[in-house]
CSV table of N, CA and C in Angstrom, one decimal:
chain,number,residue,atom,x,y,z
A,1,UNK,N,144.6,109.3,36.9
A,1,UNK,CA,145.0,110.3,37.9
A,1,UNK,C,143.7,111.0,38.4
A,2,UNK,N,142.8,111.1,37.7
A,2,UNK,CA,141.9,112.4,38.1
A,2,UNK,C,140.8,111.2,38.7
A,3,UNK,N,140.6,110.0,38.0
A,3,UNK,CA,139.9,109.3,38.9
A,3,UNK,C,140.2,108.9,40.5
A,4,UNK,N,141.9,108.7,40.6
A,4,UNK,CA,142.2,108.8,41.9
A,4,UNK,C,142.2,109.8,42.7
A,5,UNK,N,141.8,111.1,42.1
A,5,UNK,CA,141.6,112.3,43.1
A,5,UNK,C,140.1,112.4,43.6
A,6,UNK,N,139.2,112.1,42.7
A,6,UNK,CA,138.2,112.0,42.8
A,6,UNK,C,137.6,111.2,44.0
A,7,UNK,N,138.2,109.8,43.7
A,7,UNK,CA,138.1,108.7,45.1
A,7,UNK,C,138.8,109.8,46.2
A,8,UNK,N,139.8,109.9,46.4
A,8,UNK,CA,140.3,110.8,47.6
A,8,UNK,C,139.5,112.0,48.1
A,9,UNK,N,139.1,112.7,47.3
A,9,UNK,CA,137.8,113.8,47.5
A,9,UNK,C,136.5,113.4,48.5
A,10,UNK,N,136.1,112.2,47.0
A,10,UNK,CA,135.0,111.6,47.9
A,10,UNK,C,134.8,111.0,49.2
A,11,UNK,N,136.3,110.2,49.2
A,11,UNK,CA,136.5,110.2,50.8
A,11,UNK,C,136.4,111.0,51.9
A,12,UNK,N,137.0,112.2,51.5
A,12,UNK,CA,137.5,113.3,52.3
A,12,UNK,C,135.7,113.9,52.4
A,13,UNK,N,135.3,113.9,51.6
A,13,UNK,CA,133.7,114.5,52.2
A,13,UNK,C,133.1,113.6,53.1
A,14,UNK,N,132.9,112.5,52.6
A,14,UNK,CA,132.4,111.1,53.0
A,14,UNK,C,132.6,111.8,54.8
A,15,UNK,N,134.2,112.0,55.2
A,15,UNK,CA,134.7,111.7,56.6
A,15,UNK,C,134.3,113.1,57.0
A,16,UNK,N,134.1,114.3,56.3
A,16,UNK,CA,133.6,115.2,57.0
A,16,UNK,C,132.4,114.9,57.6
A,17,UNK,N,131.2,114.5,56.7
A,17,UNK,CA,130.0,114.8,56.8
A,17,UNK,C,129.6,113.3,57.9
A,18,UNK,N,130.5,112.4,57.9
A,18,UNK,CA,130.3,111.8,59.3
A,18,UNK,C,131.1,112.4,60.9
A,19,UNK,N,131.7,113.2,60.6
A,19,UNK,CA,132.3,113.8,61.8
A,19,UNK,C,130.6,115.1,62.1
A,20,UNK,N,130.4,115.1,61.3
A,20,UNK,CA,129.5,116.4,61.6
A,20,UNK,C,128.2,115.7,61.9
A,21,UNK,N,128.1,114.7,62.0
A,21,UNK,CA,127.1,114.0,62.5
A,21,UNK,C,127.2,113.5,63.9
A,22,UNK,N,128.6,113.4,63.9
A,22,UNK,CA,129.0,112.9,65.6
A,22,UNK,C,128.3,113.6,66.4
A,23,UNK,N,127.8,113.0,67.6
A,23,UNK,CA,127.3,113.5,69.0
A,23,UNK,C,127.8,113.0,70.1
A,24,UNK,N,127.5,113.8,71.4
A,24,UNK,CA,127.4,113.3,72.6
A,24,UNK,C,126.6,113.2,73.5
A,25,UNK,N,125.9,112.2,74.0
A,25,UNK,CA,125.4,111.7,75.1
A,25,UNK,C,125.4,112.8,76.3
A,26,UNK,N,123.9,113.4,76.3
A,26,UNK,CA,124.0,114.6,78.5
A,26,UNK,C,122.9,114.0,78.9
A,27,UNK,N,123.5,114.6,80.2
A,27,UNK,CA,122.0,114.6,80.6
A,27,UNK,C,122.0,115.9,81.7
A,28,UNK,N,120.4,116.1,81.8
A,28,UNK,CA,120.4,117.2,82.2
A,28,UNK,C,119.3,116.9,83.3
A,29,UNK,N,119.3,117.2,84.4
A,29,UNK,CA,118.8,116.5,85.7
A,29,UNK,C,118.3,117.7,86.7
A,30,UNK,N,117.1,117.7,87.5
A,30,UNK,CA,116.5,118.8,88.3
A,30,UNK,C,115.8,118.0,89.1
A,31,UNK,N,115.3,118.9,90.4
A,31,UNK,CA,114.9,118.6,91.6
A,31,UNK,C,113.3,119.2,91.1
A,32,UNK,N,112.4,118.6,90.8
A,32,UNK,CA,111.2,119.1,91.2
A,32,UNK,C,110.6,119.4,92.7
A,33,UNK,N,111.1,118.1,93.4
A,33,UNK,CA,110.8,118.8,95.1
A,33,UNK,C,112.0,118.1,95.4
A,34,UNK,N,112.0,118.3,97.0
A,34,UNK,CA,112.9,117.7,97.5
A,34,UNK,C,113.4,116.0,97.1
A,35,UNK,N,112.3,115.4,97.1
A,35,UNK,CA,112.5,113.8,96.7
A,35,UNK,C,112.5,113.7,95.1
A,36,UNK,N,111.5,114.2,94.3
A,36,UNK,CA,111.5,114.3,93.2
A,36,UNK,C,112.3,114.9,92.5
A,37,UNK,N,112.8,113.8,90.9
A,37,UNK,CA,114.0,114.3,90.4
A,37,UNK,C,113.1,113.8,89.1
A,38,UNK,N,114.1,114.6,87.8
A,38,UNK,CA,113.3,114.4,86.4
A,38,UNK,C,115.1,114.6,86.0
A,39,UNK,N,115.5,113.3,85.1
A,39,UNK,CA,116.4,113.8,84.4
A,39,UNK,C,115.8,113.9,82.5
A,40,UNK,N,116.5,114.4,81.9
A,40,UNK,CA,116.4,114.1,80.4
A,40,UNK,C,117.6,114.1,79.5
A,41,UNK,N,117.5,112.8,78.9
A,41,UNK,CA,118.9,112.9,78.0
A,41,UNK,C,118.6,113.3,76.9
A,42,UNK,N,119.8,113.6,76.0
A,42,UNK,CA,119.9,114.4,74.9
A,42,UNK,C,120.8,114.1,74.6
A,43,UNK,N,121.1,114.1,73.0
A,43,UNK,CA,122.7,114.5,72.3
A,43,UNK,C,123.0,115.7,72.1
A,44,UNK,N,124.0,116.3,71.9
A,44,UNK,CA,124.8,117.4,71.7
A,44,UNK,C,123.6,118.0,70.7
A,45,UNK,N,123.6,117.4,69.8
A,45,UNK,CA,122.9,118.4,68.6
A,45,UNK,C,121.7,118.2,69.2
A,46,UNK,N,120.5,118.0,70.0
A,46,UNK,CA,119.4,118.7,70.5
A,46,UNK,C,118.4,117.2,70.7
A,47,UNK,N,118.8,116.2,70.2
A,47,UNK,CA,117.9,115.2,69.9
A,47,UNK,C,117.7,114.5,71.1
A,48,UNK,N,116.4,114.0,71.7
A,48,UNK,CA,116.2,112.9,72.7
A,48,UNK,C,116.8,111.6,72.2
A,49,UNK,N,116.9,111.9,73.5
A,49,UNK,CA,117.9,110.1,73.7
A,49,UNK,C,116.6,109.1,74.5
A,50,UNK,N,115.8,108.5,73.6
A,50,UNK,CA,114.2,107.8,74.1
A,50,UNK,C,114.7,106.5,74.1
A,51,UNK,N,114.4,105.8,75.2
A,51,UNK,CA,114.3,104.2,75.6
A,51,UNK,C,115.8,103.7,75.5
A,52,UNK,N,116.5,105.0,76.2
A,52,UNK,CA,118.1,104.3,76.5
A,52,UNK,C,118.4,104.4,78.2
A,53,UNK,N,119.0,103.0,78.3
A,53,UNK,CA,119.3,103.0,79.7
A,53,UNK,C,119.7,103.2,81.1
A,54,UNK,N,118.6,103.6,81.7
A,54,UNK,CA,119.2,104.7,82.8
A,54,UNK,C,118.9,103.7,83.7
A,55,UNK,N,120.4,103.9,84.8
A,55,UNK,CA,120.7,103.5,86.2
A,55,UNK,C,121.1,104.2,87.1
A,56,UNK,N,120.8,103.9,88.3
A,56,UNK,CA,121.0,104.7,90.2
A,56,UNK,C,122.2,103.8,90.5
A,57,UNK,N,123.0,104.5,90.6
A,57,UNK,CA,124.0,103.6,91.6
A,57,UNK,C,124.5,104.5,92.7
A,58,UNK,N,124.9,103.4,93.5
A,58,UNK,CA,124.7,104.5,95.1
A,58,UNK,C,126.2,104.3,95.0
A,59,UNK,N,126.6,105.8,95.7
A,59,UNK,CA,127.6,106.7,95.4
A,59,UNK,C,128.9,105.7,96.2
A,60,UNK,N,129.8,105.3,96.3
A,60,UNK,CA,130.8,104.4,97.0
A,60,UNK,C,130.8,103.3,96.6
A,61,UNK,N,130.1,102.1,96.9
A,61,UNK,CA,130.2,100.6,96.4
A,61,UNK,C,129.2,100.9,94.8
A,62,UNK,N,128.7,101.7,94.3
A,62,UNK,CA,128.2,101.6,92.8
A,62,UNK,C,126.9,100.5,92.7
A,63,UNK,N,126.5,100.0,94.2
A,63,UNK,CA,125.3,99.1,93.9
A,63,UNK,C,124.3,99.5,92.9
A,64,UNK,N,124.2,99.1,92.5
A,64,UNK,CA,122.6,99.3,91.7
A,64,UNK,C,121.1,99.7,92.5
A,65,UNK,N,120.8,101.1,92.4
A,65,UNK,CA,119.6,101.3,93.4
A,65,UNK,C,118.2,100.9,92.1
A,66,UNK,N,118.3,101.2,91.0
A,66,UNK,CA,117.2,100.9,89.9
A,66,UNK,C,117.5,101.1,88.8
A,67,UNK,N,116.7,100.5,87.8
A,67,UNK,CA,117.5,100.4,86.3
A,67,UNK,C,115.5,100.4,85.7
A,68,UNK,N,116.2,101.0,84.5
A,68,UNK,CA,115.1,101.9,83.8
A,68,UNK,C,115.3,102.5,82.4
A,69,UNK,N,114.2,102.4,81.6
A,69,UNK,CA,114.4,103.6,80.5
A,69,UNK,C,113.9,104.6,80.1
A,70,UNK,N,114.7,105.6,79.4
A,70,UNK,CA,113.8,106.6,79.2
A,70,UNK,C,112.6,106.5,78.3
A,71,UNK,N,111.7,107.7,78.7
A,71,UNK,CA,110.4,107.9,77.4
A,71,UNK,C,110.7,108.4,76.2
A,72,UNK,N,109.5,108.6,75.6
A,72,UNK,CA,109.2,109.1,74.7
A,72,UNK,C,109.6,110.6,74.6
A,73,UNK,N,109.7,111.2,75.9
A,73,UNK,CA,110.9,112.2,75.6
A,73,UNK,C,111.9,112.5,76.3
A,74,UNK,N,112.9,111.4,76.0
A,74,UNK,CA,113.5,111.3,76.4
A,74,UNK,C,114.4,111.5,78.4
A,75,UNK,N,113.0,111.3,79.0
A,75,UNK,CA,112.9,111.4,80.4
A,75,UNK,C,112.7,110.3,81.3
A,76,UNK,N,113.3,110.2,82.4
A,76,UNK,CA,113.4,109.5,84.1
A,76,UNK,C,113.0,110.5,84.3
A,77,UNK,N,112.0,109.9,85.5
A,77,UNK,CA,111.9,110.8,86.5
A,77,UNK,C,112.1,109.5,87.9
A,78,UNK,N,112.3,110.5,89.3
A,78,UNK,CA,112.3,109.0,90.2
A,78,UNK,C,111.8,109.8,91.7
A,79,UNK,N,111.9,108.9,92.8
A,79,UNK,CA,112.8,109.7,93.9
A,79,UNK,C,113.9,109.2,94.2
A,80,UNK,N,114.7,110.6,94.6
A,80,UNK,CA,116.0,110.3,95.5
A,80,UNK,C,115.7,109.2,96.5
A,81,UNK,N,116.6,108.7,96.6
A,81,UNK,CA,117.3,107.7,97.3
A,81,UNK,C,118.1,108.4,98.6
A,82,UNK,N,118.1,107.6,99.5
A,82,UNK,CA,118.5,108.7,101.1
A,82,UNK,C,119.9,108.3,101.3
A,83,UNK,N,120.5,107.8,100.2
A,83,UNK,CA,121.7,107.8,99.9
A,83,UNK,C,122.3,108.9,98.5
A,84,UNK,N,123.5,108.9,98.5
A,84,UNK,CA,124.6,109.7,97.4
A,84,UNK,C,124.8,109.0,96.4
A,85,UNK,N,124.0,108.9,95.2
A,85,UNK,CA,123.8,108.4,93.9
A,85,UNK,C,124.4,108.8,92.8
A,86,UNK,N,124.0,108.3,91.5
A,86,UNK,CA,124.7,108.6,90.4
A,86,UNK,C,123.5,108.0,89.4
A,87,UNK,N,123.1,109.0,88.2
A,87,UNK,CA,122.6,108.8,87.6
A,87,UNK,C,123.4,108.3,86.2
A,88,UNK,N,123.1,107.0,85.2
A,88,UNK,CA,123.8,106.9,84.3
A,88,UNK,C,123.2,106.3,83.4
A,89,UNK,N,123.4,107.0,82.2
A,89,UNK,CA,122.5,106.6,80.8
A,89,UNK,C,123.7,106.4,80.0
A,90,UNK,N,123.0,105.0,79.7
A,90,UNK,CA,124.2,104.7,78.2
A,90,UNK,C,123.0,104.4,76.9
A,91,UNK,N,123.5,104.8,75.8
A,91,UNK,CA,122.9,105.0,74.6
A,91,UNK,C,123.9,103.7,73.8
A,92,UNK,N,125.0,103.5,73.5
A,92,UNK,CA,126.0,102.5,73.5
A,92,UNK,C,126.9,102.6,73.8
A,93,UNK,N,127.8,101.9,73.8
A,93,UNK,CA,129.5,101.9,74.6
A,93,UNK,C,130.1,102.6,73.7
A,94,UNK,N,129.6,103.6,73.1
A,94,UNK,CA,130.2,104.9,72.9
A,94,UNK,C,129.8,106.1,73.3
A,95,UNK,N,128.5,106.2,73.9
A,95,UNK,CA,127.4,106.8,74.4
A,95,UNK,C,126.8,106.5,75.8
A,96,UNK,N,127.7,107.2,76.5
A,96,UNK,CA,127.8,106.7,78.1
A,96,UNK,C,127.7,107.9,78.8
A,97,UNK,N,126.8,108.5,79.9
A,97,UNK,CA,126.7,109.8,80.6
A,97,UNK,C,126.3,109.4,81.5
A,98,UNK,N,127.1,110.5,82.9
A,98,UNK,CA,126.5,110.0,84.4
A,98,UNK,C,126.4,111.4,85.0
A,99,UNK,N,125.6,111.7,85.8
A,99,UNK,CA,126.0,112.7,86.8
A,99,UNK,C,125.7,112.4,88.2
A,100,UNK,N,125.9,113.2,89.1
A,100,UNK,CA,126.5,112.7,90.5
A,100,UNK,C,124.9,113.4,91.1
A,101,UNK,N,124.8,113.0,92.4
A,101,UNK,CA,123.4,113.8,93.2
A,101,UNK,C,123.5,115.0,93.4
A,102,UNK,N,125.0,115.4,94.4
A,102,UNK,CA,125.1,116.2,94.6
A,102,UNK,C,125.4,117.3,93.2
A,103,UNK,N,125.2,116.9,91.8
A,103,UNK,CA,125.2,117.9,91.0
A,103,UNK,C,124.1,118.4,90.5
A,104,UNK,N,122.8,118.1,90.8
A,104,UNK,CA,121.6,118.5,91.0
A,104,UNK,C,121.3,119.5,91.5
A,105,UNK,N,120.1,120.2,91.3
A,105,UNK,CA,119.3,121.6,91.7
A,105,UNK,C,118.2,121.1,92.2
């Protein structure tokens, strides 16, 4: 009995201390000038998201304007595109973030 509690315990920490590890995928994106843009990804808990896959897709048909990865810290930079885009970093197909142009500064 007390051995089976034990295994259940251990479990039960086991699944805490991987839920407390969970993150999510941002990104966080600005206008240096009008044409220039710098996004940087991140997880929730504070960490760069370095050499994961960022794409432009233009805003309606989703074509592909350029595909890229981030740096060393975790940064794109580009220019805008004279079309309505979408910026989108995936980290894995559980770690997927986009933001729109118009949600830029």
């Amino acid at each position: 009995m007390y051995k089976t509690f034990g295994l259940i315990a251990a479990a039960a920490v086991l699944g805490m201390a991987s839920a407390a590890h969970a993150h999510t995928l941002r990104l966080e994106c600005k206008k240096i000038t009008n044409q220039d843009v710098v996004c940087r990804a991140i997880t929730s808990d504070g960490e760069l998201a370095r050499d994961i896959e960022i794409q432009l897709l233009a805003t309606g048909d989703y074509r592909v304007l350029a595909t890229a990865k981030t740096n060393a810290a975790g940064e794109y930079a580009f220019k805008a595109p004279h079309v309505g885009y979408h910026i989108v970093a995936t980290g894995d197909k559980a770690h997927i973030t986009n933001m729109a142009s118009v949600d830029i500064w």
